CSV table of N, CA and C in Angstrom, one decimal:
chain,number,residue,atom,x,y,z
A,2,UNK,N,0.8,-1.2,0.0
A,2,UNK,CA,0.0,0.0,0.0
A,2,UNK,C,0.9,1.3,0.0
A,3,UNK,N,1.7,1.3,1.0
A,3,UNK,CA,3.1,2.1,1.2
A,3,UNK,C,3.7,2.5,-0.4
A,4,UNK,N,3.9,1.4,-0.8
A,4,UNK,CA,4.7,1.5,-2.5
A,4,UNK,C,3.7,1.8,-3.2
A,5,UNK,N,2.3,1.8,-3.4
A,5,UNK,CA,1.5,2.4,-4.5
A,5,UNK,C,1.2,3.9,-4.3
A,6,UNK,N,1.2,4.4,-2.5
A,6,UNK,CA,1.4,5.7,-2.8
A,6,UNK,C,2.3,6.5,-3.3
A,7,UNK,N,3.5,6.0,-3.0
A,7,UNK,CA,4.7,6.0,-3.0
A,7,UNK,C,4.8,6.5,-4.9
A,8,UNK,N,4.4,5.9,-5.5
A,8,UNK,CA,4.0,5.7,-7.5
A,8,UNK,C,3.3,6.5,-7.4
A,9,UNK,N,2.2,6.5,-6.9
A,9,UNK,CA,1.2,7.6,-7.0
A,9,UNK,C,1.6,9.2,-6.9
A,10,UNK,N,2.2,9.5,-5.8
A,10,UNK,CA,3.1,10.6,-5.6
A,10,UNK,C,3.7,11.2,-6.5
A,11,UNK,N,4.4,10.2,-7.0
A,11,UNK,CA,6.1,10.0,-8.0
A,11,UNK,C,5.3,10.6,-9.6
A,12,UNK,N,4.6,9.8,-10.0
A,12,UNK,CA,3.5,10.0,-11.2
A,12,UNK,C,2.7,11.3,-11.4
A,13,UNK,N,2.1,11.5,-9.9
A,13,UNK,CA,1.7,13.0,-9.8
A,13,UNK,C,2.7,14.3,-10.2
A,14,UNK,N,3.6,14.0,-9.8
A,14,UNK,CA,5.0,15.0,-10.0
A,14,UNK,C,5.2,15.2,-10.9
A,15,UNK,N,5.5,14.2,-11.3
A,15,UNK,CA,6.1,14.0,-12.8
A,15,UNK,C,5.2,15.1,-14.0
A,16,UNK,N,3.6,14.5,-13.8
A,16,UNK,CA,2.8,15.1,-14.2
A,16,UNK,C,2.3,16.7,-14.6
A,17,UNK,N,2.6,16.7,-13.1
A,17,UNK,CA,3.0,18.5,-12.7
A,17,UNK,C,3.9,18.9,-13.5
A,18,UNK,N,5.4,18.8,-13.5
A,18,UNK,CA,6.4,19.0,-14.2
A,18,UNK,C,6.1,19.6,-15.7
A,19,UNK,N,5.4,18.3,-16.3
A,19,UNK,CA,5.9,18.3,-17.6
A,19,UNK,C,4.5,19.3,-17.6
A,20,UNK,N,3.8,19.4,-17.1
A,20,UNK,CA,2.6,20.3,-17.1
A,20,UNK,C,3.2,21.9,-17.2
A,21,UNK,N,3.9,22.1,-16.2
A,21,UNK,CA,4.6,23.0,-16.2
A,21,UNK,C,5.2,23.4,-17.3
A,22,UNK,N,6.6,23.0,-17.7
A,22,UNK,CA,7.1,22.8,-18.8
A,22,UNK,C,6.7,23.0,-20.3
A,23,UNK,N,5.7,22.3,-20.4
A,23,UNK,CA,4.8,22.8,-21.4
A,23,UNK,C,3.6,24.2,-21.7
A,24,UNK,N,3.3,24.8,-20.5
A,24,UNK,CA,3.2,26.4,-20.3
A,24,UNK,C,3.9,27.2,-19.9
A,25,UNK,N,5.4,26.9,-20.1
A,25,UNK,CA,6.1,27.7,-19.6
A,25,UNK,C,6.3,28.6,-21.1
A,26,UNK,N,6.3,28.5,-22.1
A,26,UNK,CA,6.4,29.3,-23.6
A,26,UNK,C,7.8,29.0,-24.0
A,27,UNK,N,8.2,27.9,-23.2
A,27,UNK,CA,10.0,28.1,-23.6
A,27,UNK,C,10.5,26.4,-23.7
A,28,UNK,N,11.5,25.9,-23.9
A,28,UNK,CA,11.8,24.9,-24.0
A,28,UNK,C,14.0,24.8,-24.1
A,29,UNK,N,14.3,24.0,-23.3
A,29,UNK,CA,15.6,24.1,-23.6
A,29,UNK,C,16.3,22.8,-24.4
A,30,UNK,N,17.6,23.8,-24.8
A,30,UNK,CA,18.2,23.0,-26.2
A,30,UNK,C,19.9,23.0,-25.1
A,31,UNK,N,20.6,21.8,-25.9
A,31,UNK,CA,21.6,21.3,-25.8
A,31,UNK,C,22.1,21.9,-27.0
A,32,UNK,N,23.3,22.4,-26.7
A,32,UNK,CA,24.6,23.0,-27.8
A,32,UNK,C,25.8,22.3,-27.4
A,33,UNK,N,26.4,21.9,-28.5
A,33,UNK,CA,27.5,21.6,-28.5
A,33,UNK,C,29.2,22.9,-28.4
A,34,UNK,N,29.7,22.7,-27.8
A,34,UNK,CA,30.9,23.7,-27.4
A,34,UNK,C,31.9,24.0,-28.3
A,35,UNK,N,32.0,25.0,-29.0
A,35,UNK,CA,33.0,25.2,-29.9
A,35,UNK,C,34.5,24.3,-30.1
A,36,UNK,N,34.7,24.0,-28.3
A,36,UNK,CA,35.7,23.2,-28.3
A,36,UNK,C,35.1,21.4,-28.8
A,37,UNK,N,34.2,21.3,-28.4
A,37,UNK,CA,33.5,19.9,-29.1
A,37,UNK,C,33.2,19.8,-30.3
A,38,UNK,N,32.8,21.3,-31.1
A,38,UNK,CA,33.0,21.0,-32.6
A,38,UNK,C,34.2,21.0,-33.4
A,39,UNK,N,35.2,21.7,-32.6
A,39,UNK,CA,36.5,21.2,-33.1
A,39,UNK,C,37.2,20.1,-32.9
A,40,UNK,N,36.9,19.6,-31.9
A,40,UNK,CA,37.6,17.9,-31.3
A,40,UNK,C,36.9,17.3,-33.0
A,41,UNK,N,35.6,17.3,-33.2
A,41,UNK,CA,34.9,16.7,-33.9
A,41,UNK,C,35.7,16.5,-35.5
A,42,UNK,N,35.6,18.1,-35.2
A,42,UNK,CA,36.3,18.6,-37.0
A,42,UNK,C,37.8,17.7,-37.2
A,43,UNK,N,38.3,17.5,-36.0
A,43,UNK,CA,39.9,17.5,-36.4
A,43,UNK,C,40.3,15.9,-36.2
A,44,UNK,N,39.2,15.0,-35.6
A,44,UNK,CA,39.0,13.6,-36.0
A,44,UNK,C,38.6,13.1,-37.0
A,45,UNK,N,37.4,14.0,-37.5
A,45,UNK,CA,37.0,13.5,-38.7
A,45,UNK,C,38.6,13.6,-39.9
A,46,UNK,N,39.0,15.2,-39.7
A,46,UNK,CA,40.3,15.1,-40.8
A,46,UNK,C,40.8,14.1,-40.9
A,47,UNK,N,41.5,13.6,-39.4
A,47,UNK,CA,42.7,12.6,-39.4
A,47,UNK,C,42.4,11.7,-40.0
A,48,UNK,N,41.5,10.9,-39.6
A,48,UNK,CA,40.7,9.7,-40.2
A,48,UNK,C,40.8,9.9,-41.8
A,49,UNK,N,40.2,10.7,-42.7
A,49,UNK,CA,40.5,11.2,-44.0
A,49,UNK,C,42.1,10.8,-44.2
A,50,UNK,N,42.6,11.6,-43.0
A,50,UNK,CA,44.2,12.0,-44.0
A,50,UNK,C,44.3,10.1,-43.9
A,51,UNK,N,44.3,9.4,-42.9
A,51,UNK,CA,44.7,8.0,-42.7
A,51,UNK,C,44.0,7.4,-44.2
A,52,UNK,N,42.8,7.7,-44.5
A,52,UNK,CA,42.7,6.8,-45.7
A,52,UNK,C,43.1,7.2,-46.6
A,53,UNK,N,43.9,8.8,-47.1
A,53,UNK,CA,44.5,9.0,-47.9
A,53,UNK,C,44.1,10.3,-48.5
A,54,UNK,N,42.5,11.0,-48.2
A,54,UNK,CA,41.9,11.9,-48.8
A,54,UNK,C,41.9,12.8,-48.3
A,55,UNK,N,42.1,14.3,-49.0
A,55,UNK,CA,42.8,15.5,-48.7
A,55,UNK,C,40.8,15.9,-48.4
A,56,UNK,N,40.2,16.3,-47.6
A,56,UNK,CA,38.9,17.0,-47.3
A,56,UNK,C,38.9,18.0,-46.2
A,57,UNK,N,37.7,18.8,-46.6
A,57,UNK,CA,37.2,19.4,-45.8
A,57,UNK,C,36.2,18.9,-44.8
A,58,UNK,N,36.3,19.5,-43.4
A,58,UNK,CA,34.8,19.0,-42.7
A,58,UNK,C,34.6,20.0,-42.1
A,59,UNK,N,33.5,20.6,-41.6
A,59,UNK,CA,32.3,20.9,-41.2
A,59,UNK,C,31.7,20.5,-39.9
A,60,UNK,N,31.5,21.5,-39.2
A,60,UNK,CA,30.2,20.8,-37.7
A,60,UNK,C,29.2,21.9,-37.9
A,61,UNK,N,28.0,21.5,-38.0
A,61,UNK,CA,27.3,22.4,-37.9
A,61,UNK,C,26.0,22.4,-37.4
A,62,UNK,N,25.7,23.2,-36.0
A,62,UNK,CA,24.7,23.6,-35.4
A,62,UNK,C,23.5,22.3,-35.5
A,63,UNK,N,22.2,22.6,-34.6
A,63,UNK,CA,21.0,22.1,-34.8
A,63,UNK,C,20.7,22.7,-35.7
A,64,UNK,N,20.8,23.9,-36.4
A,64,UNK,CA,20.4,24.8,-36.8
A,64,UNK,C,20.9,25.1,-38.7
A,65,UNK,N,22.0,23.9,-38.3
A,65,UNK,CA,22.5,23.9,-39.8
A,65,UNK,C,23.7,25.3,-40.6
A,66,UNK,N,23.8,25.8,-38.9
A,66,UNK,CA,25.1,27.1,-39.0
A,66,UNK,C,26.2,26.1,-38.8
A,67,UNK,N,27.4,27.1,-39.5
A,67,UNK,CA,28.8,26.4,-39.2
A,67,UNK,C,29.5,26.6,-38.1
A,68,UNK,N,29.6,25.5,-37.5
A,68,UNK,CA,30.0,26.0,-36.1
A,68,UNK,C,31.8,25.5,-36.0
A,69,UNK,N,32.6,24.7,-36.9
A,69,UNK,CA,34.0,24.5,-36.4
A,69,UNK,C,34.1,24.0,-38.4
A,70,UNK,N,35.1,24.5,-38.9
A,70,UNK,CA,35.3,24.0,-40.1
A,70,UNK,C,37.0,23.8,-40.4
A,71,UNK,N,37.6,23.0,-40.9
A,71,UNK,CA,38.9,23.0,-41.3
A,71,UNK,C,39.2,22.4,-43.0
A,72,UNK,N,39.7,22.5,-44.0
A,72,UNK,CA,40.1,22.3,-45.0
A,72,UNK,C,41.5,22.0,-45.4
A,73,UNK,N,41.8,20.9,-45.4
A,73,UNK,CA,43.1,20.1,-45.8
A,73,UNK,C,43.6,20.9,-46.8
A,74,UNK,N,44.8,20.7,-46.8
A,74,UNK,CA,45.9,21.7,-48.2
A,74,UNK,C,45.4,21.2,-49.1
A,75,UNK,N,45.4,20.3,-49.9
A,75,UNK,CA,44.9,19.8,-51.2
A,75,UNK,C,43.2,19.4,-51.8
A,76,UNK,N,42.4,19.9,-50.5
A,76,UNK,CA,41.1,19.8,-50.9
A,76,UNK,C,40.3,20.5,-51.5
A,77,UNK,N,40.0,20.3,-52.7
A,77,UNK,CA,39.2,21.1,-53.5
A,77,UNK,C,38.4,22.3,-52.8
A,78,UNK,N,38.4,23.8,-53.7
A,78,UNK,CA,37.8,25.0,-53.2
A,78,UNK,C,36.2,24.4,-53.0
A,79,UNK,N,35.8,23.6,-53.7
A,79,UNK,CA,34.0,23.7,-53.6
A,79,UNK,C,33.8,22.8,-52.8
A,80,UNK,N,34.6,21.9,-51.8
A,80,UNK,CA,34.6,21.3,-50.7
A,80,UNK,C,34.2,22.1,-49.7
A,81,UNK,N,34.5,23.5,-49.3
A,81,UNK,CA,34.0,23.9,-48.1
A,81,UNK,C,32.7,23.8,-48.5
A,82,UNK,N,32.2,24.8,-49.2
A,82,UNK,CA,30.5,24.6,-49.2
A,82,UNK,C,29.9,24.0,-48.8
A,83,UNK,N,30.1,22.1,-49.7
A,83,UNK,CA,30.0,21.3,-49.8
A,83,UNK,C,29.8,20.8,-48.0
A,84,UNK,N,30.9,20.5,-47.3
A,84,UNK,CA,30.5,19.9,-46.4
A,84,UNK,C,29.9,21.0,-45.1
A,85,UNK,N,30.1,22.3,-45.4
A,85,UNK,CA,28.8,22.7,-44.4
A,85,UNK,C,26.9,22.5,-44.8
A,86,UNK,N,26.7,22.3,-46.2
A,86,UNK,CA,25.7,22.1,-46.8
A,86,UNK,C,25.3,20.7,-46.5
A,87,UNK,N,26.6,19.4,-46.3
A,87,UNK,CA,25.6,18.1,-46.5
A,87,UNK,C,25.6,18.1,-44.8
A,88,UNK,N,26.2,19.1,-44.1
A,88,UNK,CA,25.8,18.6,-42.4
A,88,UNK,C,24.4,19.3,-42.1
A,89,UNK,N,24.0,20.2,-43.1
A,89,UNK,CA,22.5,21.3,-42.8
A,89,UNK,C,21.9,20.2,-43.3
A,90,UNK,N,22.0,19.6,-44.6
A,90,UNK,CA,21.1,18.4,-45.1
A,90,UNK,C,21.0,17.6,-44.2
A,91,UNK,N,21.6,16.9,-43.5
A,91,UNK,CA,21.4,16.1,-42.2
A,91,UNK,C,20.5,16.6,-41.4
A,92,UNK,N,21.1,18.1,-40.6
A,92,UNK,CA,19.9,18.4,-39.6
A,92,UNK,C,18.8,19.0,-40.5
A,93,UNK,N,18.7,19.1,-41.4
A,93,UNK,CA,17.4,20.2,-41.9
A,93,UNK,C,16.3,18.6,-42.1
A,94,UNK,N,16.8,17.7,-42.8
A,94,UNK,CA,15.8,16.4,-43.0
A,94,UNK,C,15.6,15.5,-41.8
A,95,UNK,N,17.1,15.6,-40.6
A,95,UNK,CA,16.9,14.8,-39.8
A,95,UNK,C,17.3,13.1,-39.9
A,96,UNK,N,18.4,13.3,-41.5
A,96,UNK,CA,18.7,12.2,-41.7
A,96,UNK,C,19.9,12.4,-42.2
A,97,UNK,N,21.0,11.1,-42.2
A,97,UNK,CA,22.1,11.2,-42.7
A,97,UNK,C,21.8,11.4,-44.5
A,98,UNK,N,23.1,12.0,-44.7
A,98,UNK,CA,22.6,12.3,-46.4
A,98,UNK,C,22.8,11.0,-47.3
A,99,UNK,N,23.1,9.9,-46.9
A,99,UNK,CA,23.5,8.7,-47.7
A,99,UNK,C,22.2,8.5,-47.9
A,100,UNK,N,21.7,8.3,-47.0
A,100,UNK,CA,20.2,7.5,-46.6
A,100,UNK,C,19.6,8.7,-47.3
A,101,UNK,N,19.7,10.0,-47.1
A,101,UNK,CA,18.4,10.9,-47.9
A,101,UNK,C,19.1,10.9,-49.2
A,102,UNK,N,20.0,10.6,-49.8
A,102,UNK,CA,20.5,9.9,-51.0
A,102,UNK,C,19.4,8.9,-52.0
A,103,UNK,N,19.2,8.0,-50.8
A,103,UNK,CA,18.5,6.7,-51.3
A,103,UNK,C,17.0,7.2,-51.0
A,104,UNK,N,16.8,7.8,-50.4
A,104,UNK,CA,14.9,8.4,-50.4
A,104,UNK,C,14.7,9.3,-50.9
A,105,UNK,N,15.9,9.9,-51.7
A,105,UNK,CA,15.3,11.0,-52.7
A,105,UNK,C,15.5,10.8,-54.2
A,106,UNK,N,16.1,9.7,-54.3
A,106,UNK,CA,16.1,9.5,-55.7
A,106,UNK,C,15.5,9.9,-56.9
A,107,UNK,N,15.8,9.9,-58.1
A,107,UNK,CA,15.2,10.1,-59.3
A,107,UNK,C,13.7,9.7,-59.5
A,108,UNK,N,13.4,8.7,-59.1
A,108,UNK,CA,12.3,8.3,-59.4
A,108,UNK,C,11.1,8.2,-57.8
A,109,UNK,N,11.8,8.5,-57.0
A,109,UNK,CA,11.0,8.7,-55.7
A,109,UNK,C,10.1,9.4,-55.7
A,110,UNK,N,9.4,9.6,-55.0
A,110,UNK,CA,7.9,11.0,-54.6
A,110,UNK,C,8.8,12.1,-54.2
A,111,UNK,N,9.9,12.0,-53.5
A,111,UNK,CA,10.3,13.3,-52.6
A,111,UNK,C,11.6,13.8,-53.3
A,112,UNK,N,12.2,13.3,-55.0
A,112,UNK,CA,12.9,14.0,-55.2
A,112,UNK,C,12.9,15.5,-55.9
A,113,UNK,N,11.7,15.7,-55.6
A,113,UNK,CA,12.0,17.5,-55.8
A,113,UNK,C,12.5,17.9,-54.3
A,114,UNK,N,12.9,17.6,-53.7
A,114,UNK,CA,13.4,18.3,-52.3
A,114,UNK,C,14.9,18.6,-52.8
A,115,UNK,N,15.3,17.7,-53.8
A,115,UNK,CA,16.9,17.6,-54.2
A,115,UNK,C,16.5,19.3,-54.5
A,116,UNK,N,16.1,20.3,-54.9
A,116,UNK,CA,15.8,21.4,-55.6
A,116,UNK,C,15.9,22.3,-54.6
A,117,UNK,N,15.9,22.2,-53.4
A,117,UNK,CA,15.7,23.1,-52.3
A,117,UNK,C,17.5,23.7,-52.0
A,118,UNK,N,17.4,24.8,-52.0
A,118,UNK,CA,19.1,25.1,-51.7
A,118,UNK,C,20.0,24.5,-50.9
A,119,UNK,N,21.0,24.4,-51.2
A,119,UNK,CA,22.1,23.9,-49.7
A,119,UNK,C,21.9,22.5,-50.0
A,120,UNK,N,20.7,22.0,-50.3
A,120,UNK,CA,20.6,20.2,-49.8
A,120,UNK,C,21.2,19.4,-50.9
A,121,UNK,N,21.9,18.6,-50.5
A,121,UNK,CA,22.8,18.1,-50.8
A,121,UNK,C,22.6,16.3,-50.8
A,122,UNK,N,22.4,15.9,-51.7
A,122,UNK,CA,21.8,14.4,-51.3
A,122,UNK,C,23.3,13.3,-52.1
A,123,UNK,N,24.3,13.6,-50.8
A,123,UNK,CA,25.2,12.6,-51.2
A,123,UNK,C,25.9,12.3,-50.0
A,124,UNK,N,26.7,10.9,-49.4
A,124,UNK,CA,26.5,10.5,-48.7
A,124,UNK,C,27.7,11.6,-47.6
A,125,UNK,N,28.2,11.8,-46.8
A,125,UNK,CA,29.4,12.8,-45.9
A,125,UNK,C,28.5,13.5,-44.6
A,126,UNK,N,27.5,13.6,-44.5
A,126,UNK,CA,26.4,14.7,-44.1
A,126,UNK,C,25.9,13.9,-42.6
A,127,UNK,N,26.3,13.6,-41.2
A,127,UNK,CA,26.0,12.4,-40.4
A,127,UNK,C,25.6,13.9,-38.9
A,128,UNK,N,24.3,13.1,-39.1
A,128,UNK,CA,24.0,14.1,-37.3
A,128,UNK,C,24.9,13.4,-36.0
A,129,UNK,N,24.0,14.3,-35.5
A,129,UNK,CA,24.8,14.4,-34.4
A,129,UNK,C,24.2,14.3,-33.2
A,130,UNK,N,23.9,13.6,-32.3
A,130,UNK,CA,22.7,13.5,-31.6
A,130,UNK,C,23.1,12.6,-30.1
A,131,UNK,N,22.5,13.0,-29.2
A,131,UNK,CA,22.6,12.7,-27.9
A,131,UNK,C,21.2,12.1,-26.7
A,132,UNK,N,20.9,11.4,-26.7
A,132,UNK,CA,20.2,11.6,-25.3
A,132,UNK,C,18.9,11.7,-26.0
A,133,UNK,N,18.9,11.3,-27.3
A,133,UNK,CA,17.1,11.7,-28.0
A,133,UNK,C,17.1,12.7,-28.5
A,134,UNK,N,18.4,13.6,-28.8
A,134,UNK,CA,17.9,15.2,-29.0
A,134,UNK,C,19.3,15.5,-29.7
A,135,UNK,N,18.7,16.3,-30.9
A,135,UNK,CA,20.1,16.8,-32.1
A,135,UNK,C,20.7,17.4,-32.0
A,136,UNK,N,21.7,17.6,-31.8
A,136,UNK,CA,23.1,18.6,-31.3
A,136,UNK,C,23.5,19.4,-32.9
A,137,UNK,N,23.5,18.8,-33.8
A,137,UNK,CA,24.1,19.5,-35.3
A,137,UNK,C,24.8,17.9,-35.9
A,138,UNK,N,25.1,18.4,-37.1
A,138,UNK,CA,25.9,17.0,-37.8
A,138,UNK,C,27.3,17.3,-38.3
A,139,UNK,N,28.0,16.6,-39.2
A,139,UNK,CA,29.4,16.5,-39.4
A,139,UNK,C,29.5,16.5,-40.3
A,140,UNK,N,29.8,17.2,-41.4
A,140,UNK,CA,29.9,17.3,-43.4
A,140,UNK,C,31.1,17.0,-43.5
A,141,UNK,N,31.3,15.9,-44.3
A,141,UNK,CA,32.8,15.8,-45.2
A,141,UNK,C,32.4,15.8,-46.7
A,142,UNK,N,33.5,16.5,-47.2
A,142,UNK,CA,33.6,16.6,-48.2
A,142,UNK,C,35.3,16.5,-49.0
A,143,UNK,N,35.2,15.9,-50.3
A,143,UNK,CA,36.5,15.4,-50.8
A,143,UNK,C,37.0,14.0,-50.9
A,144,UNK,N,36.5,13.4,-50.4
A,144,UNK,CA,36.8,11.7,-50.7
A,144,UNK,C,36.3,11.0,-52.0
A,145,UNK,N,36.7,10.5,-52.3
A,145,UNK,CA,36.7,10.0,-53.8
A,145,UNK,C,34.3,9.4,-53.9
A,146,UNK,N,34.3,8.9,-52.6
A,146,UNK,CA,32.7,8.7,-52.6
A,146,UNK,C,32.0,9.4,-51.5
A,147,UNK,N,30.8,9.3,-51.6
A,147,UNK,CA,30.1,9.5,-50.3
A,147,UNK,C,29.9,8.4,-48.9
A,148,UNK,N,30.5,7.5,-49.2
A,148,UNK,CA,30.5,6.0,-48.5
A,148,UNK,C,32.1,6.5,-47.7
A,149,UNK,N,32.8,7.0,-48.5
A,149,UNK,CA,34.3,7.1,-47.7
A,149,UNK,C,34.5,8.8,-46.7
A,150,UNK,N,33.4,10.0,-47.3
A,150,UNK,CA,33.3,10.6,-46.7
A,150,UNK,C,32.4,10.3,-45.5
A,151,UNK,N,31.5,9.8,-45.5
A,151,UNK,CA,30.4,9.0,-44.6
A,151,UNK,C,31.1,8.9,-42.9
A,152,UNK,N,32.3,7.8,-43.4
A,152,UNK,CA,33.6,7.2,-42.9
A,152,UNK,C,33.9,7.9,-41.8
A,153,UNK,N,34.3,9.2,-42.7
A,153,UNK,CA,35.2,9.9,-41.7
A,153,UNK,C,34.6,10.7,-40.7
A,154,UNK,N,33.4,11.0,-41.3
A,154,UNK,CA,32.1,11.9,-40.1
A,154,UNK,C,31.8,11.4,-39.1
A,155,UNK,N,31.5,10.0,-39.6
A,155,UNK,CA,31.2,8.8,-37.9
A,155,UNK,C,32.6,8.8,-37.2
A,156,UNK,N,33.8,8.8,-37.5
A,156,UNK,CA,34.7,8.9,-36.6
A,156,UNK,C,35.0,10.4,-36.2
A,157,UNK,N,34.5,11.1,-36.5
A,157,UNK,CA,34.4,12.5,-35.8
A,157,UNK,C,33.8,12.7,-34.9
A,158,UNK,N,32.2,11.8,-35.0
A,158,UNK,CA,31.1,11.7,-34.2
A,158,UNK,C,32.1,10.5,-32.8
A,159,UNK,N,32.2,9.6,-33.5
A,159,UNK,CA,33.1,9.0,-32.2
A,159,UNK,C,33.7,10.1,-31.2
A,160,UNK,N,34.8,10.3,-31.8
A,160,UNK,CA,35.5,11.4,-30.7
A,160,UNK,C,35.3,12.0,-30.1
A,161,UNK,N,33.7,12.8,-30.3
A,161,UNK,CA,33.1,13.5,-29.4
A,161,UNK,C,32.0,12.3,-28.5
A,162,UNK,N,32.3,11.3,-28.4
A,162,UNK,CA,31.2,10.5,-28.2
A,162,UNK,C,30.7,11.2,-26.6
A,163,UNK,N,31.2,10.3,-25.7
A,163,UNK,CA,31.4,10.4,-24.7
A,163,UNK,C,31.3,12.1,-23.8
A,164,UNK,N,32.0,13.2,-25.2
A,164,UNK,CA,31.6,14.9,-24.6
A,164,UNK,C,30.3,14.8,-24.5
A,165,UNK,N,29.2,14.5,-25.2
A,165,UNK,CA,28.2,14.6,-25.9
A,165,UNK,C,26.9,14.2,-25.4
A,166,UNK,N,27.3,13.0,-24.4
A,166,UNK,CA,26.2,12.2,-23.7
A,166,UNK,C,25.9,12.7,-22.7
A,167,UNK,N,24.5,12.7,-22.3
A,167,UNK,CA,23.8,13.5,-21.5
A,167,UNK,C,24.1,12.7,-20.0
């Protein structure tokens, strides 16, 4: 009896809370720290340089702003663009860009979205996410595919793993 009030109490609260919370007109967000989008940026390079490819990467926002960028000596000028664009394609769809690659295709229902600015549907483009909730994603750009820039973004996302978890 003790333990059901005990739940009951606990349930009530909770209830309150999120009651709260939800009239409050506001809601809070998780940001990643300039210093965590650079750890991010400068693992994803290494990784690149280790497989051989001169790129650029990208971290950028929930919001799809550039928040930490660096560009290898030998990586093409339209590489920067490029990987702050496929990390906004990430957070603006909420999917990595490989995968919005493969559901926007030529013959899909949703490839007029390929038409919308910035979006970018090739694979380098990987969020970033914690605890249920999007922090920003990781653009590479300059590897010979989108499968090898892909690569390097997840081990970007690695290195910050652990800063990142709630």
């Amino acid at each position: 009896m003790r333990f059901a009030c005990l739940a009951l109490c606990a349930v009530a609260c909770l209830a309150a809370t999120a009651a709260h919370a939800e009239s409050s007109g506001t809601f809070a967000v998780r940001q990643m720290t300039p210093e965590t989008a650079q750890k991010a940026v400068n693992a994803a390079l290494a990784d690149c340089r280790k497989r051989g490819f001169q790129v650029t990467v990208a971290v950028v926002d929930r919001a799809g702003n550039a928040q930490a960028l660096l560009r290898d000596r030998l990586a093409g000028p339209h590489t920067v663009q490029t990987a702050i664009d496929k990390g906004f394609t990430a957070v603006s769809f909420r999917t990595d860009t490989l995968e919005f690659a493969r559901l926007t295709g030529p013959q899909s229902l949703a490839a007029g979205v390929r038409q919308i600015p910035r979006v970018v549907a090739v694979g380098g483009g990987v969020q970033i996410s914690a605890g249920g909730q999007l922090l920003g994603a990781v653009g590479v750009s300059g590897a010979p595919t989108g499968e090898a820039d892909e690569l390097c973004a997840k081990a970007g996302i690695e290195a910050i793993r652990e800063d990142t978890e709630l």
